[in-house]
XYZ file of C-alpha atoms in Angstrom:
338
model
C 34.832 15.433 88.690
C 31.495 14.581 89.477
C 28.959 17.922 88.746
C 27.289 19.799 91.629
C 23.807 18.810 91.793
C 21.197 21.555 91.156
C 17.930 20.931 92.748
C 16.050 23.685 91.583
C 12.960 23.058 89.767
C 12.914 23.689 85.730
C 10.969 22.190 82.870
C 14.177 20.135 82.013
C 13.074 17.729 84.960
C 9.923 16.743 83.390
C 11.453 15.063 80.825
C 12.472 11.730 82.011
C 11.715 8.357 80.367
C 8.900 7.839 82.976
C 7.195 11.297 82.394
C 7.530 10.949 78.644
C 3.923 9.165 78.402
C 2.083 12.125 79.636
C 3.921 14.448 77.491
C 2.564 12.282 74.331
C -0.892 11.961 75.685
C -1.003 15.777 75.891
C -0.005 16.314 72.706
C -3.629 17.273 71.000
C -4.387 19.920 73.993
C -1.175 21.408 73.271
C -1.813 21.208 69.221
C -5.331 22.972 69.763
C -3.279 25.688 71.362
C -0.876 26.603 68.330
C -0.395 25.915 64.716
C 0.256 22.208 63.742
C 3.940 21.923 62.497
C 6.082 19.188 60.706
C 8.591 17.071 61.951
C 11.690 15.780 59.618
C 13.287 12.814 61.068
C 16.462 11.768 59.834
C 18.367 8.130 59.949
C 21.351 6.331 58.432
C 19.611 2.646 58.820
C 22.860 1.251 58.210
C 25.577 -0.364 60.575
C 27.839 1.666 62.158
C 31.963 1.384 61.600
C 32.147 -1.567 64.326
C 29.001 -3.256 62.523
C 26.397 -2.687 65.167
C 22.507 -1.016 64.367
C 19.750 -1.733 66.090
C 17.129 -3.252 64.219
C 14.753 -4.272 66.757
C 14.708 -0.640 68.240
C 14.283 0.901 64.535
C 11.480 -1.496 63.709
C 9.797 -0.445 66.964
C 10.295 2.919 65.918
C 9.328 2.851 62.391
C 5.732 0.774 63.666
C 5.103 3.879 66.051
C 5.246 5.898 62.960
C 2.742 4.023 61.118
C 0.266 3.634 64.480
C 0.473 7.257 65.762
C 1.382 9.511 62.764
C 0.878 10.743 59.431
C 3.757 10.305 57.484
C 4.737 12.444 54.168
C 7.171 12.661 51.471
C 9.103 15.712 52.184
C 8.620 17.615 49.501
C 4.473 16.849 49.710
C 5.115 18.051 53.228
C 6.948 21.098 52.158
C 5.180 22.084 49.672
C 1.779 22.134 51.828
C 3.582 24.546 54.149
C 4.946 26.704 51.221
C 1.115 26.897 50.466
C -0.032 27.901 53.427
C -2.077 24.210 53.188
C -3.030 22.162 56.369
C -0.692 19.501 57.816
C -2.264 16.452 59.144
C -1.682 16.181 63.338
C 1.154 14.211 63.916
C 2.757 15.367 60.657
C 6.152 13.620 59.916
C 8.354 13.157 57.146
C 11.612 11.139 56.518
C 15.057 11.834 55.179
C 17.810 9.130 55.055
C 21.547 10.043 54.624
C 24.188 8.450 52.532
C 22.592 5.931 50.352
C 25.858 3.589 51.080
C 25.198 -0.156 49.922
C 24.621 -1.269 53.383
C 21.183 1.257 53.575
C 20.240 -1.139 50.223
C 21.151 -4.134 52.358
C 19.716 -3.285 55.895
C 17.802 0.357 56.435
C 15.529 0.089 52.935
C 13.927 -3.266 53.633
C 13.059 -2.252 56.563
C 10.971 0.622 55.700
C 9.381 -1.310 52.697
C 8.345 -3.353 55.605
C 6.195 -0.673 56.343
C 5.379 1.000 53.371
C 6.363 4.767 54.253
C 7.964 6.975 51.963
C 11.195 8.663 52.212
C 13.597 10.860 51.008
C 17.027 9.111 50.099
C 19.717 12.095 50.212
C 22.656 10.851 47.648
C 26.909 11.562 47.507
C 26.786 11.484 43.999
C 30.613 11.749 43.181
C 31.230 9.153 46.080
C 29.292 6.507 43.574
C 32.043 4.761 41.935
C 30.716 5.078 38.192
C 30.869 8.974 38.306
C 34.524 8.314 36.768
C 36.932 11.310 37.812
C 34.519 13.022 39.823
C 34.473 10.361 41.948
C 38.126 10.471 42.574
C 37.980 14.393 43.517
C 35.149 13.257 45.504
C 37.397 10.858 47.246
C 39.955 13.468 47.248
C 37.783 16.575 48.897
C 36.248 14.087 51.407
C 39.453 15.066 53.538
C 37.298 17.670 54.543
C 35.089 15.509 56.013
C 36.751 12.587 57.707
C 39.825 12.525 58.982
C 41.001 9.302 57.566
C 44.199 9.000 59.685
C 45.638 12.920 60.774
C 43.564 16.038 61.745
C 41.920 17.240 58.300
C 44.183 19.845 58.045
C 47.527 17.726 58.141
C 45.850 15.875 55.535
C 45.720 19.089 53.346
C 48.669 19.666 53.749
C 50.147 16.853 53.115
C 48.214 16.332 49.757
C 48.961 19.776 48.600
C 53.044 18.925 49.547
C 52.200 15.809 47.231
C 52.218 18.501 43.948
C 56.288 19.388 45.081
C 55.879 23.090 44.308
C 55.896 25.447 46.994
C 52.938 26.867 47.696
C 52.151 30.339 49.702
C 50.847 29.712 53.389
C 47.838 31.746 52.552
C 47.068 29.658 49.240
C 46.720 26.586 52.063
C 42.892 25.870 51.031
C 40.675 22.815 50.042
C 39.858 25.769 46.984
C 43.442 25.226 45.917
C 43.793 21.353 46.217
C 40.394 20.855 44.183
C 41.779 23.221 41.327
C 45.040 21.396 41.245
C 43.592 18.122 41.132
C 41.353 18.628 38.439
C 44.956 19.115 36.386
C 45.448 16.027 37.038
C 45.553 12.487 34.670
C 43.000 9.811 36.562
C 46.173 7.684 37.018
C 47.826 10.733 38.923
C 44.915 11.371 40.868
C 45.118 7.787 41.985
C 48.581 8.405 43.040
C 47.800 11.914 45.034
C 44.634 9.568 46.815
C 47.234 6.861 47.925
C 49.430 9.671 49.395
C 46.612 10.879 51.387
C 45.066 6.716 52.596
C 41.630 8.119 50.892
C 39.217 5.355 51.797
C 36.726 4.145 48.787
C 33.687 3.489 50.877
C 30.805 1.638 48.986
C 27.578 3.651 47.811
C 24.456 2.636 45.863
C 24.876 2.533 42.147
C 22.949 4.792 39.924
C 21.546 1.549 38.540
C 20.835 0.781 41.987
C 19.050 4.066 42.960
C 16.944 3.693 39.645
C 15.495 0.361 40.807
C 14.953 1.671 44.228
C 12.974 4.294 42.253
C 11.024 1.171 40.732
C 10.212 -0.203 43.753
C 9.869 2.205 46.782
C 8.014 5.115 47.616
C 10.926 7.066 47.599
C 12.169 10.598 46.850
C 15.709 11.815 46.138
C 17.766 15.199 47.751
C 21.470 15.965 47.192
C 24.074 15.520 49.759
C 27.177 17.141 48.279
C 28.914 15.737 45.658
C 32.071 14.512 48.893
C 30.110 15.072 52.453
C 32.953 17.520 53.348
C 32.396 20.411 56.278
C 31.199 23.037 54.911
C 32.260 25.474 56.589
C 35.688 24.915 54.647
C 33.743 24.659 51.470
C 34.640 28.299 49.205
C 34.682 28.875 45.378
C 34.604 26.842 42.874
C 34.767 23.699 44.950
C 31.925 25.005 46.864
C 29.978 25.672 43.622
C 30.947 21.793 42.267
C 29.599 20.698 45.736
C 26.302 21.835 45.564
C 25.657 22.464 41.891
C 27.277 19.501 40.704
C 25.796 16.856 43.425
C 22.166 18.877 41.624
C 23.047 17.763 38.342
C 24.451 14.701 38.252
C 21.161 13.464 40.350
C 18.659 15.107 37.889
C 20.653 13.610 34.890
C 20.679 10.252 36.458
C 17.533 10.100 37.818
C 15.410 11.975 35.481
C 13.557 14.255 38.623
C 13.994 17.779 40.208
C 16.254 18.484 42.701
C 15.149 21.006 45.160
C 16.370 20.079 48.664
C 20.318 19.922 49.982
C 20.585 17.838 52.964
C 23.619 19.052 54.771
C 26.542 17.162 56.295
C 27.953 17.865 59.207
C 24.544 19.688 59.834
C 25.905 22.511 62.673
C 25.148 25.617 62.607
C 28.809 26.920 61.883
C 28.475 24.702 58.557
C 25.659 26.773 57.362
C 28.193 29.863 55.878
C 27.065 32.937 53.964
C 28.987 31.173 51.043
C 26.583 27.872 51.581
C 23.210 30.400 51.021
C 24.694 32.012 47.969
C 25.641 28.901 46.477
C 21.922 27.561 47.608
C 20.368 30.276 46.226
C 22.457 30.492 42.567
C 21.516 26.484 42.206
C 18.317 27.081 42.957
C 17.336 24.869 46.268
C 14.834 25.485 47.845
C 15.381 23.963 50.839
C 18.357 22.738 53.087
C 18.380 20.658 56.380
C 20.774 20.855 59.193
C 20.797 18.917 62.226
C 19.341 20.912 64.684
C 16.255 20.523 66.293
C 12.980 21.525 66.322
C 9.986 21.537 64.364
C 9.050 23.492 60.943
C 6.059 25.585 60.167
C 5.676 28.522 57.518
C 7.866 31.214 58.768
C 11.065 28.669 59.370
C 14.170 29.315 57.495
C 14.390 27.429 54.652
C 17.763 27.189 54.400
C 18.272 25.639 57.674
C 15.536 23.980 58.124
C 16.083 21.539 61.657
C 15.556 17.400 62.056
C 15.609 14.917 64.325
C 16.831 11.527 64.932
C 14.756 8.508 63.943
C 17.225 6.029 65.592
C 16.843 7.542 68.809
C 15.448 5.797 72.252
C 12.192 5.070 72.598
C 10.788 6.982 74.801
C 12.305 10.375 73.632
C 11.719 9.088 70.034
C 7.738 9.326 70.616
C 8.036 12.862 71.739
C 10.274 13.758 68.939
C 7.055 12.547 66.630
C 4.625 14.831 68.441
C 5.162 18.391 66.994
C 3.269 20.442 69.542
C 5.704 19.169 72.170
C 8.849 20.064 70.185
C 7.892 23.215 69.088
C 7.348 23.999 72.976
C 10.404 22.380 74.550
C 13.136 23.255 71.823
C 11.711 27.049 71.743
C 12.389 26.964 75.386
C 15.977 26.245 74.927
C 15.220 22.597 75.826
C 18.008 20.412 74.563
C 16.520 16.192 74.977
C 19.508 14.752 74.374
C 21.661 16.808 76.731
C 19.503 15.707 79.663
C 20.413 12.624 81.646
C 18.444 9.491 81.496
């Protein structure tokens, strides 16, 4: 059913790929009016499941980012807000999810092409020389994807896989993680065979360390199995998040300090998730919702936006004056017909 057209005017109808321009060009009478902010963008730069990314619009992006803004590691970037420090106009920083082998093959060259800096978030017990761990992390990725039935059928049907009855209210991803870890390897390849658990490929620690080598690039945890966190409790909660911390810093030889969360929603962002943030010691997460960040923004929710967006909407996500106004007025861009 086609919607019923509402003509009345609202601030929603200025943003249009044709109005966009104006928008950007007013960006430093609108900065002069309120505090400068940052802007975290975030990208995959790898193909999608069918194979497809858009280079050409991703270069044309990333060049706009080198023309028209100043671009910062994140934690530089953060740490000049924690100090109360001035952000350049235009401020912008970059986190990249995943660090799957096709991001080594595709997404990094192209921003060495351009010499920024980013922040590489890593699935450390998805990297297939983390031995066991990475077959829990296989395991608990259920949470996550739903490899072939809804995640909880999947649950189910691994917990079924142990052959002892267990208590509908004992039904948890808690209970299958603590079982698990009972478990011989060979069993737990078994248990993963039961439940079609996809190995997808991720960067190599070896690999990461030569990125370190050669790019200007920092390093943020994203869970040790990219599950929803929302069904995240316990000690599998606590392996998630401290875990995915120390297996980086071990590896990697550098402080930890920011979670990048999968699955970035709001209802993924649990009163468990702070405590655990908090015990760990973050001191920042990211979700995916948008807007801009100054000093007084939650730090452990702290909102992005989408590098490998269109064009035209991409150049007003890169001017933080103009997000900070249209997403505090409830402005949604990608909701809003093209």
């Amino acid at each position: 059913m086609t919607p019923k057209q509402n003509n009345s005017f609202n601030k929603s109808n200025l943003i249009h790929p044709l109005a966009a321009p104006f928008f950007v060009l007013a960006e430093p009478l609108i900065s002069a009016l309120g505090a400068n902010r940052l802007i975290v963008l975030y990208a995959h730069l790898y193909p999608d499941q069918d194979g497809n990314i858009n280079q050409d619009l991703i270069k044309k992006n990333l060049q706009y980012l080198v023309q028209a803004c100043n671009v910062l590691p994140v934690r530089e970037a953060m740490d000049r807000l924690e100090k109360n420090q001035e952000l350049p106009r235009r401020a912008v920083a970059i986190l990249v999810d995943d660090a799957t082998k096709a991001f080594g093959q595709v997404g990094r060259k192209l921003l060495k092409e351009v010499e920024l800096p980013y922040t590489l978030a890593i699935i450390p017990g998805l990297i297939e020389d983390s031995g066991k761990e990475n077959q829990i992390a296989r395991l608990m990725r259920l949470a996550g994807h739903e490899y072939w039935l809804p995640n909880h059928e999947m649950l189910r049907k691994a917990l079924d896989w142990f052959g002892s009855h267990i208590d509908e209210g004992a039904v948890s991803y808690e209970s299958l993680f603590e079982k698990a870890w009972q478990l011989e390897e060979d069993r737990i390849e078994d248990l993963l065979i039961q439940v079609r658990a996809q190995n997808h490929h991720f960067m190599s620690w070896e690999e990461l360390r030569q990125l370190q080598k050669e790019d200007q690039v920092d390093f943020a945890s994203h869970t040790m199995s990219h599950p929803r966190l929302k069904l995240a409790t316990g000690t599998w909660l606590d392996w998630e998040i401290g875990r995915s911390k120390e297996l980086i810093q071990s590896n990697l030889g550098i402080e930890i300090d920011s979670l990048v969360a999968p699955y970035g929603n709001p209802e993924n962002f649990t009163v468990d998730l702070q405590q655990a943030l908090t015990k760990h010691k973050y001191k920042y997460a990211f979700s995916t919702e948008k807007g801009t960040i100054g000093p007084q923004t939650r730090r452990y929710q702290l909102p992005r936006l989408n590098l490998e967006d269109e064009y035209w909407r991409y150049k007003l996500h890169t001017c933080p004056a103009v997000c900070s106004y249209l997403y505090s007025s409830g402005i949604g861009l990608s909701n809003i017909q093209k």
